[in-house]
XYZ file of C-alpha atoms in Angstrom:
449
model
C 19.927 18.648 -7.873
C 23.509 19.397 -6.858
C 24.865 18.258 -10.236
C 22.224 20.262 -12.075
C 22.978 23.428 -10.111
C 26.739 23.248 -10.409
C 26.774 22.070 -14.034
C 24.576 24.978 -15.062
C 26.615 27.426 -12.997
C 29.989 26.462 -14.451
C 28.480 25.827 -17.891
C 27.210 29.408 -17.931
C 30.661 30.986 -17.614
C 30.828 33.290 -20.629
C 33.011 35.816 -22.399
C 31.856 39.216 -23.672
C 33.382 42.238 -25.370
C 31.939 45.690 -25.862
C 31.091 48.920 -24.056
C 29.273 49.497 -20.774
C 26.729 52.324 -20.622
C 27.547 54.727 -17.792
C 25.312 57.595 -16.758
C 26.757 61.038 -16.102
C 25.379 64.050 -14.197
C 26.398 66.099 -17.242
C 23.909 64.238 -19.471
C 20.096 63.926 -19.519
C 18.730 60.980 -17.524
C 18.152 58.841 -20.629
C 21.617 59.296 -22.108
C 24.917 57.656 -21.222
C 28.550 57.520 -22.245
C 30.396 54.429 -23.460
C 32.894 52.998 -20.968
C 35.360 50.683 -22.634
C 36.162 48.798 -24.728
C 35.856 46.084 -22.107
C 36.102 42.320 -21.956
C 34.562 40.175 -19.250
C 34.936 36.505 -18.353
C 32.293 35.605 -15.777
C 29.459 33.392 -14.689
C 25.846 34.573 -14.796
C 22.818 34.132 -12.519
C 20.403 32.790 -15.158
C 20.959 31.927 -18.826
C 17.528 32.887 -20.230
C 16.881 35.952 -18.058
C 20.202 37.433 -16.895
C 22.868 36.617 -19.519
C 25.285 39.216 -18.156
C 27.736 39.685 -15.306
C 26.596 40.821 -11.866
C 29.382 41.993 -9.568
C 28.288 40.782 -6.141
C 26.523 37.701 -7.514
C 29.768 36.564 -9.083
C 31.511 36.527 -5.726
C 28.887 34.075 -4.464
C 29.118 31.962 -7.623
C 32.806 31.448 -7.017
C 32.350 30.355 -3.428
C 31.201 27.145 -5.104
C 33.344 27.151 -8.254
C 36.546 27.621 -6.228
C 35.948 24.239 -4.597
C 36.381 22.592 -8.000
C 38.767 24.902 -9.855
C 40.359 27.715 -7.848
C 42.302 28.735 -10.968
C 39.025 29.460 -12.749
C 37.876 31.651 -9.871
C 41.111 33.644 -10.019
C 40.696 34.023 -13.797
C 37.216 35.453 -13.222
C 38.322 37.795 -10.435
C 41.158 39.076 -12.620
C 38.762 39.692 -15.527
C 36.430 41.766 -13.344
C 39.355 43.712 -11.908
C 40.525 44.506 -15.445
C 37.405 46.687 -15.797
C 38.346 48.888 -12.839
C 38.709 52.613 -13.517
C 41.468 54.872 -12.224
C 39.501 55.686 -9.064
C 38.656 52.096 -8.106
C 35.091 51.747 -9.416
C 33.920 48.545 -11.139
C 30.599 48.349 -13.036
C 27.928 46.597 -10.998
C 25.860 45.055 -13.805
C 27.761 44.548 -17.049
C 25.903 44.522 -20.376
C 28.401 44.423 -23.232
C 27.082 42.612 -26.307
C 23.875 42.381 -28.313
C 22.733 39.132 -26.693
C 23.042 40.621 -23.212
C 21.302 43.832 -24.337
C 18.301 41.876 -25.584
C 17.680 40.682 -22.013
C 18.496 43.942 -20.222
C 16.259 46.921 -19.408
C 16.548 49.560 -22.169
C 17.959 52.290 -19.902
C 20.281 50.191 -17.737
C 23.055 52.692 -17.048
C 25.843 52.197 -14.530
C 26.694 54.886 -11.977
C 30.358 55.392 -11.134
C 29.490 57.004 -7.794
C 27.879 53.921 -6.219
C 29.350 50.631 -5.047
C 28.325 47.022 -4.521
C 29.204 44.623 -1.678
C 32.893 43.628 -1.920
C 32.233 39.921 -2.490
C 35.470 39.478 -4.429
C 37.423 40.531 -1.349
C 35.389 38.021 0.652
C 36.151 35.368 -1.986
C 39.881 36.101 -1.935
C 39.748 35.776 1.844
C 38.213 32.309 1.483
C 40.875 31.310 -1.067
C 43.595 32.450 1.323
C 42.253 30.230 4.094
C 43.528 27.255 2.074
C 47.306 27.025 2.492
C 47.602 24.798 -0.584
C 45.946 27.449 -2.756
C 48.118 30.198 -1.273
C 51.218 28.128 -2.019
C 50.169 27.265 -5.580
C 48.648 30.647 -6.480
C 50.817 33.062 -4.500
C 52.062 34.920 -7.578
C 48.533 35.389 -8.919
C 47.248 36.617 -5.558
C 50.077 39.146 -5.434
C 49.324 40.286 -8.998
C 45.684 41.089 -8.189
C 46.610 42.905 -4.967
C 47.136 46.401 -6.486
C 43.669 46.493 -8.077
C 41.980 45.021 -5.009
C 43.751 47.695 -2.976
C 42.404 50.352 -5.360
C 38.887 48.905 -5.048
C 39.110 48.771 -1.255
C 40.396 52.344 -0.978
C 37.625 53.628 -3.269
C 35.003 51.773 -1.217
C 36.332 53.246 2.002
C 36.342 56.792 0.618
C 33.059 56.863 -1.314
C 30.991 54.946 1.267
C 32.184 57.013 4.218
C 29.433 57.912 6.660
C 28.917 61.070 8.723
C 30.664 59.703 11.849
C 34.088 58.194 12.325
C 33.942 54.540 11.350
C 30.416 54.756 9.948
C 29.580 53.719 6.399
C 26.804 54.729 4.037
C 25.519 53.182 0.825
C 25.425 55.828 -1.875
C 22.741 56.066 -4.553
C 19.494 56.278 -2.555
C 16.855 58.716 -3.841
C 15.971 61.220 -1.134
C 13.514 63.227 -3.242
C 11.098 60.603 -4.572
C 7.578 60.192 -3.213
C 6.839 57.221 -5.489
C 8.348 54.503 -3.260
C 7.252 53.319 0.155
C 10.914 53.142 1.160
C 13.533 54.351 -1.339
C 15.596 51.434 -2.597
C 19.257 50.719 -1.894
C 20.165 48.697 -4.982
C 23.940 49.183 -4.512
C 23.746 47.145 -1.278
C 22.604 44.104 -3.272
C 19.439 43.910 -1.161
C 17.490 46.144 -3.508
C 14.298 47.046 -1.627
C 15.369 46.062 1.889
C 13.852 48.773 4.125
C 16.225 51.473 5.337
C 15.639 54.965 6.766
C 12.467 56.295 5.145
C 13.991 59.688 4.234
C 17.500 59.181 2.776
C 20.036 61.908 3.450
C 23.738 62.370 4.117
C 23.416 61.698 7.861
C 22.336 58.059 7.623
C 24.656 55.086 8.047
C 24.232 51.386 7.400
C 25.237 48.406 9.513
C 25.835 45.978 6.633
C 28.261 48.335 4.869
C 30.192 48.779 8.122
C 30.447 44.973 8.414
C 31.614 44.617 4.798
C 34.419 47.081 5.542
C 35.375 45.192 8.707
C 35.703 41.959 6.740
C 37.450 43.675 3.817
C 40.074 45.376 5.979
C 40.947 42.036 7.598
C 41.354 40.276 4.241
C 43.293 43.157 2.702
C 45.707 43.232 5.654
C 46.408 39.540 5.106
C 46.877 40.087 1.367
C 49.123 43.115 1.933
C 51.386 41.007 4.127
C 51.508 38.298 1.456
C 52.437 40.932 -1.140
C 54.970 42.495 1.259
C 53.332 45.907 0.721
C 55.263 47.466 3.584
C 54.248 51.035 2.708
C 50.513 50.240 2.925
C 50.472 47.774 5.823
C 50.343 50.504 8.523
C 47.359 52.121 6.746
C 45.364 48.915 6.405
C 46.267 47.891 9.962
C 44.739 51.149 11.172
C 41.605 50.485 9.089
C 41.366 46.944 10.393
C 41.426 48.177 13.979
C 38.878 50.924 13.227
C 36.298 48.836 11.387
C 36.595 45.821 13.707
C 36.210 47.856 16.891
C 33.114 46.284 18.428
C 32.662 49.082 20.954
C 32.327 51.542 18.073
C 30.020 49.141 16.194
C 27.763 48.984 19.246
C 27.759 52.760 19.716
C 26.833 53.292 16.076
C 24.314 50.509 15.558
C 23.216 48.671 18.715
C 19.862 49.456 20.309
C 19.410 48.235 23.886
C 15.672 48.814 23.739
C 15.160 46.929 20.450
C 17.918 44.388 21.232
C 19.577 44.404 17.850
C 21.873 46.097 15.335
C 20.122 48.669 13.147
C 20.685 51.255 10.451
C 20.465 54.867 11.567
C 18.866 57.772 9.717
C 15.933 60.106 9.197
C 13.021 57.740 9.627
C 9.250 57.802 9.973
C 7.357 54.887 11.461
C 4.199 55.705 9.546
C 4.279 55.795 5.753
C 1.998 54.275 3.138
C 1.425 54.190 -0.606
C -1.909 55.868 -1.331
C -3.829 56.343 -4.554
C -5.107 59.701 -5.770
C -7.763 59.843 -8.448
C -6.806 62.146 -11.307
C -9.171 64.355 -13.368
C -8.962 61.881 -16.253
C -10.162 59.062 -14.017
C -6.746 57.392 -13.611
C -5.149 56.800 -10.228
C -1.728 58.118 -9.301
C 0.067 56.404 -6.445
C 2.511 58.167 -4.151
C 3.871 57.895 -0.641
C 2.072 59.571 2.214
C 4.000 60.291 5.422
C 1.755 60.234 8.491
C 4.297 60.978 11.210
C 7.236 63.344 11.151
C 10.548 61.589 10.415
C 13.198 61.792 13.116
C 16.846 60.780 13.339
C 16.721 57.372 14.986
C 17.525 53.720 14.597
C 15.475 52.021 11.893
C 14.259 49.628 14.570
C 10.906 48.764 13.013
C 12.818 46.563 10.531
C 14.624 43.336 11.410
C 16.102 40.866 8.951
C 19.189 40.035 6.922
C 20.839 43.448 7.285
C 20.491 43.427 11.061
C 22.356 40.159 11.552
C 25.401 41.082 9.442
C 27.764 41.201 12.458
C 26.829 37.532 12.915
C 26.821 36.657 9.185
C 30.381 37.923 8.705
C 31.528 36.358 12.001
C 32.600 39.651 13.559
C 31.298 38.880 17.062
C 33.224 36.796 19.605
C 31.734 33.420 20.511
C 30.915 34.552 24.053
C 29.164 37.768 22.972
C 25.861 38.487 24.703
C 24.767 40.284 21.541
C 25.490 37.168 19.498
C 23.365 35.238 21.982
C 20.478 37.643 21.393
C 20.824 37.290 17.611
C 20.830 33.495 17.812
C 17.914 33.428 20.230
C 15.840 35.437 17.728
C 16.955 33.392 14.745
C 14.535 30.478 15.178
C 11.511 32.601 16.095
C 8.854 31.810 13.468
C 7.405 35.302 13.875
C 10.776 36.739 12.912
C 13.085 35.179 10.276
C 12.670 31.436 10.805
C 10.520 29.367 8.422
C 10.373 25.641 7.594
C 12.092 26.539 4.292
C 14.955 28.817 5.346
C 15.501 32.278 6.823
C 13.163 34.910 5.394
C 14.642 38.263 4.462
C 12.534 40.420 6.808
C 10.850 39.573 10.101
C 7.102 39.040 10.064
C 6.971 41.642 12.857
C 8.502 44.294 10.617
C 6.233 47.064 9.333
C 7.633 46.379 5.875
C 7.143 42.633 5.830
C 5.603 41.562 2.499
C 4.999 45.230 1.595
C 4.898 46.487 -1.992
C 7.326 49.354 -2.619
C 5.056 50.929 -5.238
C 1.620 49.949 -6.467
C 3.307 47.439 -8.811
C 6.718 46.649 -7.222
C 6.211 43.378 -5.344
C 8.295 42.658 -2.209
C 11.726 41.357 -3.200
C 13.909 41.465 -0.078
C 10.918 41.914 2.254
C 10.009 38.331 3.041
C 11.285 35.961 0.327
C 13.997 33.439 1.219
C 17.353 33.972 -0.518
C 19.870 31.156 -0.651
C 23.009 33.306 -0.672
C 22.074 34.814 2.685
C 21.084 31.441 4.110
C 24.501 30.187 2.981
C 26.189 32.985 4.960
C 24.021 32.202 7.990
C 24.887 28.508 7.797
C 28.583 29.266 7.399
C 28.455 31.495 10.486
C 26.520 28.903 12.500
C 29.029 26.222 11.552
C 31.842 28.564 12.614
C 30.353 29.272 16.041
C 29.423 25.613 16.543
C 33.130 24.716 16.492
C 34.172 27.200 19.195
C 33.951 26.164 22.831
C 31.698 28.437 24.774
C 28.129 29.067 25.908
C 26.682 29.204 22.378
C 28.360 26.157 20.829
C 25.430 23.765 21.266
C 22.811 26.359 20.285
C 24.747 27.190 17.103
C 25.053 23.486 16.221
C 21.339 22.860 16.740
C 20.406 25.885 14.658
C 22.842 24.816 11.944
C 21.387 21.313 11.696
C 17.796 22.572 11.607
C 18.405 25.370 9.114
C 20.431 23.136 6.779
C 17.670 20.517 6.826
C 15.016 23.142 6.067
C 16.914 24.723 3.169
C 18.040 21.498 1.494
C 14.680 19.767 1.927
C 12.729 22.670 0.460
C 15.045 23.207 -2.518
C 15.008 19.508 -3.335
C 11.210 19.352 -3.010
C 10.856 22.317 -5.354
C 13.413 20.881 -7.763
C 11.601 17.541 -7.853
C 8.204 19.161 -8.434
C 9.217 21.881 -10.931
C 12.543 20.771 -12.406
C 14.156 24.089 -11.485
C 16.361 25.850 -8.959
C 14.765 29.250 -8.359
C 15.888 32.827 -7.714
C 14.231 32.935 -4.304
C 11.582 31.034 -2.368
C 8.233 31.977 -0.831
C 8.523 32.234 2.941
C 4.937 31.040 3.499
C 4.820 28.002 1.203
C 8.436 27.349 0.178
C 7.436 27.587 -3.492
C 10.085 28.693 -5.969
C 9.653 32.288 -7.117
C 11.290 34.893 -9.319
C 13.457 33.768 -12.208
C 14.060 30.154 -13.133
C 16.317 28.432 -13.772
C 18.467 30.459 -11.380
C 21.680 28.507 -11.056
C 23.644 31.462 -9.766
C 23.909 31.762 -6.004
C 20.950 29.433 -5.424
C 23.241 26.637 -6.642
C 25.167 27.157 -3.390
C 22.777 24.513 -2.077
C 25.437 22.038 -3.249
C 28.011 23.603 -0.904
C 25.408 23.571 1.876
C 24.715 19.861 1.261
C 28.435 19.154 1.568
C 29.090 21.484 4.555
C 31.691 23.050 2.248
C 32.257 26.570 3.581
C 36.005 26.706 4.220
């Protein structure tokens, strides 16, 4: 299974040329402008279904590929960075040639006002943890620094939230009544439930954590590049975004005992059908209780454990203890097959977002997020303190569950899948999906550093 996953991942690295379609507020919704000409050298999530580059997916792909050929990973990062515009934006989903267009939605337009998780910064941070790679690839790391700096600065500016140190995913639709909970595709967790009524006052815990990680990596890279003029700026950012007191004030709920998004949120919404004069049924969202500004504390899942996933909490943190104590609760995220995306106690667990949009990040098990959880558990299991044994026990159990289920599904179906059913462990979504699901090989080898 490991050979199959990795061979298909690295064998899918492709090269494209062409133009990316970018929407503009100056054009009708079904028209776009050409951005390019561009070239891209990248892996893909799935040959038959997604033969195109995905920005945050590619960061995960290279967490595995770097273990075999770090030079290839740097080639890929450099190719993506070559598509950056003058502001710092990089296309999220890149469809350049006729083959890719045949497998893409007809109106797949990019939006230069929204971001994606900075997985390439995370990847560069992992590369820099290896002193041999830093020594051998120092010049290349320094050469990509200016564009990574541009990307980081754009992320910080465009994702700024309403309060100091808060961060907000852009691109949510605050006017639609067609979705149970308006999606947040830029976050990578497309339909993960957020505040029910998007507006400019909301802020998101995962984006804050991405910026905390990014500022730490960029400070390290700035020092390597001897960027003396920018080091004071990124040092200030690193202090701001890694301030745990501020993180707690923005996102921690004592009553719900967790980290949560904040925004205009109703606890009671539903998709209802209305019969039309012609006999058809039109579905729309009905709001049964007035939304209020509050924590989105009726949702618990991947987003809520990001301070743990990105290892931002100290090993003796009482809040980390609460996260870990909830992790193996079978009524929350724990299953015999891996961590599910949303707690069974959540109002949105297994909920359709429209009458036809099946739950995507509302229950299914995703291997990229289980990889991050396992990496974090391994990290905390190596630090002396009150949670060392608990983290080790959770690591061993979760690794066994993930690897056993993926191998069972591979043996029975012949495929590695996009995600896995949290009730049965069955493979679901696209197959073969030898993008981030192939990280099972790294999990099998405890290869996170």
